[in-house]
Coordinates of C-alpha atoms in Angstrom, one line a residue:
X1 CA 36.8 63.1 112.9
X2 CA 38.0 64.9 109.3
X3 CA 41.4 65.4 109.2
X4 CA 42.0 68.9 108.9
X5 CA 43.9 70.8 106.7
X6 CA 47.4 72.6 106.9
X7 CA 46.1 75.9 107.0
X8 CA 43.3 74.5 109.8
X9 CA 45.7 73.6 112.2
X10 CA 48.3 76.6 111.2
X11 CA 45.4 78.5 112.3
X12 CA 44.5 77.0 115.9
X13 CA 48.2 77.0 116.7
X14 CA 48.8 80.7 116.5
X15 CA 45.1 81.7 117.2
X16 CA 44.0 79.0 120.2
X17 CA 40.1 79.2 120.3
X18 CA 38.1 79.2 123.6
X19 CA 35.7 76.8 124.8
X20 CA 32.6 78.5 122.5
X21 CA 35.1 78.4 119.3
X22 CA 35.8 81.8 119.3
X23 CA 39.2 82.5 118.0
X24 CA 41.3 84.3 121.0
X25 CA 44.4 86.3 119.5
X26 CA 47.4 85.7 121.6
X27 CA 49.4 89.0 123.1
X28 CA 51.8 87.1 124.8
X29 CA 55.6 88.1 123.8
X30 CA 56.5 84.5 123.0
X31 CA 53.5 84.1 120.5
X32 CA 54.1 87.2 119.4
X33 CA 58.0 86.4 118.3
X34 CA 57.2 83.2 117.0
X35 CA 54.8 84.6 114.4
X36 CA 57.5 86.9 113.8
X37 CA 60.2 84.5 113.4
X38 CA 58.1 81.9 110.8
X39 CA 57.3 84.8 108.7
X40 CA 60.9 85.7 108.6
X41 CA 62.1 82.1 107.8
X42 CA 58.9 82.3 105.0
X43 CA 60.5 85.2 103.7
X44 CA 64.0 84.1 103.3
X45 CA 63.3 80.7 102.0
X46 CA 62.8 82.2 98.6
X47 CA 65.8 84.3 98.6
X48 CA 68.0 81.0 100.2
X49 CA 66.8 78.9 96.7
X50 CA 67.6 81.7 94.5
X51 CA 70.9 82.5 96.1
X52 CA 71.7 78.6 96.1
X53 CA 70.8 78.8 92.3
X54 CA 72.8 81.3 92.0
X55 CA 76.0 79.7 93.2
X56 CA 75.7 77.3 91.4
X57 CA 75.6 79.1 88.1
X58 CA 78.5 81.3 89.2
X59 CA 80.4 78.4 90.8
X60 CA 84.3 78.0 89.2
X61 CA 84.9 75.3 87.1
X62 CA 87.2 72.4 88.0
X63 CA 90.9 73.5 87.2
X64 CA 91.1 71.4 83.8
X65 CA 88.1 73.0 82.7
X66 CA 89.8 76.8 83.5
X67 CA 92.9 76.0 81.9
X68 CA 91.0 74.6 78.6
X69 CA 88.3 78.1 78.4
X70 CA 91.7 79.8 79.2
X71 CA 93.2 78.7 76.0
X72 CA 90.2 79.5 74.5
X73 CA 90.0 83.0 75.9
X74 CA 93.3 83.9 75.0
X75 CA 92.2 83.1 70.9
X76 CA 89.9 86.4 71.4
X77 CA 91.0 89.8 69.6
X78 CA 90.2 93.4 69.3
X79 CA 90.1 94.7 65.2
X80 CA 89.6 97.9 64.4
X81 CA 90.2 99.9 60.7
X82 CA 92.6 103.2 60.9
X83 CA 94.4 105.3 57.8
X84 CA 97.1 107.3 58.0
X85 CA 99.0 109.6 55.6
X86 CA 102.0 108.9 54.0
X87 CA 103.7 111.6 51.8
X88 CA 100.5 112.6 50.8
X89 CA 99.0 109.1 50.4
X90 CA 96.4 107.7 52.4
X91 CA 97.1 104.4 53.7
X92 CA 93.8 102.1 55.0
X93 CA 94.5 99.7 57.8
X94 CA 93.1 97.0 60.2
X95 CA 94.8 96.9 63.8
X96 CA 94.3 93.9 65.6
X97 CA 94.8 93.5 69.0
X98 CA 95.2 90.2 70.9
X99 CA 96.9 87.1 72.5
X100 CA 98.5 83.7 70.9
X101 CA 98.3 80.6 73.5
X102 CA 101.2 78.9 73.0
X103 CA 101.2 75.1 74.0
X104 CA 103.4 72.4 76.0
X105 CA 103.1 68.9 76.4
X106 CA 99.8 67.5 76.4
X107 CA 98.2 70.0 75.0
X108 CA 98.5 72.3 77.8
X109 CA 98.6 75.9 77.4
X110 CA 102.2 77.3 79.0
X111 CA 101.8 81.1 77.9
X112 CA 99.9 83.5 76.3
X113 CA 102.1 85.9 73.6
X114 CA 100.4 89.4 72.9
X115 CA 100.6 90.7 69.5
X116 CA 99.6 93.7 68.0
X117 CA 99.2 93.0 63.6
X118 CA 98.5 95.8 60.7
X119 CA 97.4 94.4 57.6
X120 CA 96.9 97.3 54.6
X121 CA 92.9 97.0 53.1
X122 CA 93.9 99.3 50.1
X123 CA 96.8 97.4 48.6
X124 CA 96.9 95.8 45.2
X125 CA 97.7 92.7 47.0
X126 CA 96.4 91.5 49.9
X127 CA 96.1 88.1 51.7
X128 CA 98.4 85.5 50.9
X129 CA 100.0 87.4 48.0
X130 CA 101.3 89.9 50.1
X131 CA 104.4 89.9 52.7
X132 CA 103.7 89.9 56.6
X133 CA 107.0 90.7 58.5
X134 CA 107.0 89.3 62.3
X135 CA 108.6 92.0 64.6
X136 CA 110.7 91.0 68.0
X137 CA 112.3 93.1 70.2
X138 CA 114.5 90.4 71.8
X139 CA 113.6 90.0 75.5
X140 CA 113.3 89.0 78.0
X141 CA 112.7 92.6 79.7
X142 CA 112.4 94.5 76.4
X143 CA 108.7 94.5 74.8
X144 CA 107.6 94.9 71.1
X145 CA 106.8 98.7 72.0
X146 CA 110.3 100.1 70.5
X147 CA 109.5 98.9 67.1
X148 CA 105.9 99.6 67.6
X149 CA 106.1 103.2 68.5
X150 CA 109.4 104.2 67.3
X151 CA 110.2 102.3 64.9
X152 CA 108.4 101.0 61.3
X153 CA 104.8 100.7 62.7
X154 CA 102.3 103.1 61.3
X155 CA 102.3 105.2 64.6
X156 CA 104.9 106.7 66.3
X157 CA 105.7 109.0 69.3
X158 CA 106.1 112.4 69.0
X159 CA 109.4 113.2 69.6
X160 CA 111.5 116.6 70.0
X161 CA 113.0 118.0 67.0
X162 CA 116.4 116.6 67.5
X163 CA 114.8 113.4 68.3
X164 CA 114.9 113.4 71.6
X165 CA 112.0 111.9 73.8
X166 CA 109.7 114.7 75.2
X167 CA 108.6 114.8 79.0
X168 CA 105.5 113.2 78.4
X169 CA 105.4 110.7 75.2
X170 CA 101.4 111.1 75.4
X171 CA 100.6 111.9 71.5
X172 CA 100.7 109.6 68.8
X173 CA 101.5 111.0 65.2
X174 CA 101.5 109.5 61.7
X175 CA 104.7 107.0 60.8
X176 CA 106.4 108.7 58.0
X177 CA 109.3 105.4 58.3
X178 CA 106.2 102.9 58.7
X179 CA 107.2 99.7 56.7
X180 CA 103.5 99.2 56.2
X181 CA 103.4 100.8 52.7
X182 CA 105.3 97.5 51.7
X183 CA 104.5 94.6 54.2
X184 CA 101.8 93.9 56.5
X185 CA 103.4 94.0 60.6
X186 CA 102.9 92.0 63.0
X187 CA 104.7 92.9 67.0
X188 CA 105.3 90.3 69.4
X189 CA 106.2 90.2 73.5
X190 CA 108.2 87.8 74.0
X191 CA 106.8 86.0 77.3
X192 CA 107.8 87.9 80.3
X193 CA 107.5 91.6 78.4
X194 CA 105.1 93.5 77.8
X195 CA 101.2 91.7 77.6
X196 CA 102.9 88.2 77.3
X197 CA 103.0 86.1 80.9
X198 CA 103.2 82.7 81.5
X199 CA 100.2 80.3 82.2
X200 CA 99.6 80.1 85.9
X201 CA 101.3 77.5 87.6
X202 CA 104.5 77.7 84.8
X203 CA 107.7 78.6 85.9
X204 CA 108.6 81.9 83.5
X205 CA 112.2 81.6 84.2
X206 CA 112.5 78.3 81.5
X207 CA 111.5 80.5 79.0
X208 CA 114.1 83.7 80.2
X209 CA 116.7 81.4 77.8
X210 CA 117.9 82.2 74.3
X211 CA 117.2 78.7 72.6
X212 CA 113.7 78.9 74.7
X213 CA 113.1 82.5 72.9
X214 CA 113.5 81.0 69.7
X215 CA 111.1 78.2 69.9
X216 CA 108.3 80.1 71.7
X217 CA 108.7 83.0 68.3
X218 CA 108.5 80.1 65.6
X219 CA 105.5 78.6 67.9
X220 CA 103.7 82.1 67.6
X221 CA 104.2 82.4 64.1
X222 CA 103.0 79.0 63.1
X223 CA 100.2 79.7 65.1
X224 CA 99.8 83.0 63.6
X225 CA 99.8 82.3 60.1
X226 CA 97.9 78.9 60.7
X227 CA 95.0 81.3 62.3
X228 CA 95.1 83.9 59.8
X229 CA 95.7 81.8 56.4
X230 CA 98.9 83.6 56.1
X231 CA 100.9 80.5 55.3
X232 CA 101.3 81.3 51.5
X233 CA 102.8 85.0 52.2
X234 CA 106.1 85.8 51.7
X235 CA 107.3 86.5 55.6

């Protein structure tokens, strides 16, 4: 007797021949459903794999490895070149846009401090021979923003004649006050105002303190000017 193959005896099952060999198609219900049911299982096994591989490539990483890409994500920016003009001068800029990880014991990032830096392209000095000027707004509770937008950055809101605010502070206009004719800026949140949070899992009331303030804005400023070679400018 040969031994037969897969397909052989796939075949006898759902087609049962007669006594003369002739195959005899079943048109019973319950043959009927199981060929039904193995092709859907045939079907779906494909389908299972690829959604299994996909799960696994879309699977979380362990907490440690979250909180190290974290600190990592944070380090990414958004630069983008502007000019404005300044009593009839043009002034060339870079904006950039971004988050400082500031770090605890053990390495472990605590928060993450948004900034928002102008650095002038078109000034006789430039890089570590000109001065970068750090801009807080105190906090917690009160954002960067009031320096930013109506104060020395090189956009402000438009205001009413009298200076008042308008109903809708929705247009930006040129800075005629903007310090950045003689400095480069750079505006910070202090954590819990504007863009800056805590990590998850910190407790953001240790840093609503004044001598916690003042050592999460020297931590963002060493970490500033160690990232941007700004150590040698006057600040």
């Amino acid at each position: 007797m040969h031994r037969q193959s897969f397909f052989t005896r796939w075949r006898d099952l759902i087609y049962p021949r007669t006594p003369n060999q002739e195959p005899r198609i079943l048109k019973s219900r319950t043959a009927t459903s199981w060929v039904a049911w193995l092709a859907i299982a045939l079907a779906a096994y494909p389908a299972c794999a690829q959604d299994e591989q996909s799960e696994s490539k879309t699977h979380p990483p362990a907490p440690a490895v979250q909180e190290e890409n974290r600190g990592h994500a944070a380090q990414q920016v958004s630069v983008t070149d502007h000019a404005i003009v300044v009593d009839g001068i043009t002034i060339n800029y870079r904006a950039t846009a971004g988050y400082v990880p500031v770090r605890g014991e053990s390495d472990r990032v605590i928060a993450d401090m948004f900034f928002a830096a102008y650095e002038r392209q078109d000034a006789t000095s430039r890089g570590a021979a000109r001065p970068v000027t750090f801009a807080f707004n105190g906090g917690p509770g009160s954002s960067a923003v009031w320096l930013h937008m109506g104060g020395v950055g090189p956009k402000r809101a438009l205001l009413a004649k009298d200076g008042t605010a308008l109903p809708l502070l929705d247009k930006l206009v040129d800075n005629e006050y903007t310090w950045l004719e003689f400095t480069d800026l750079v505006f910070v949140d202090p954590v819990g105002s504007g863009f800056s949070r805590a990590a998850p899992g910190v407790d953001a009331r240790q840093f609503y303190e004044v001598q916690r303030d003042i050592e999460l804005a020297s931590d963002f400023v060493r970490s500033f000017v160690t990232e941007h070679e700004r150590w040698l400018s006057p600040q």
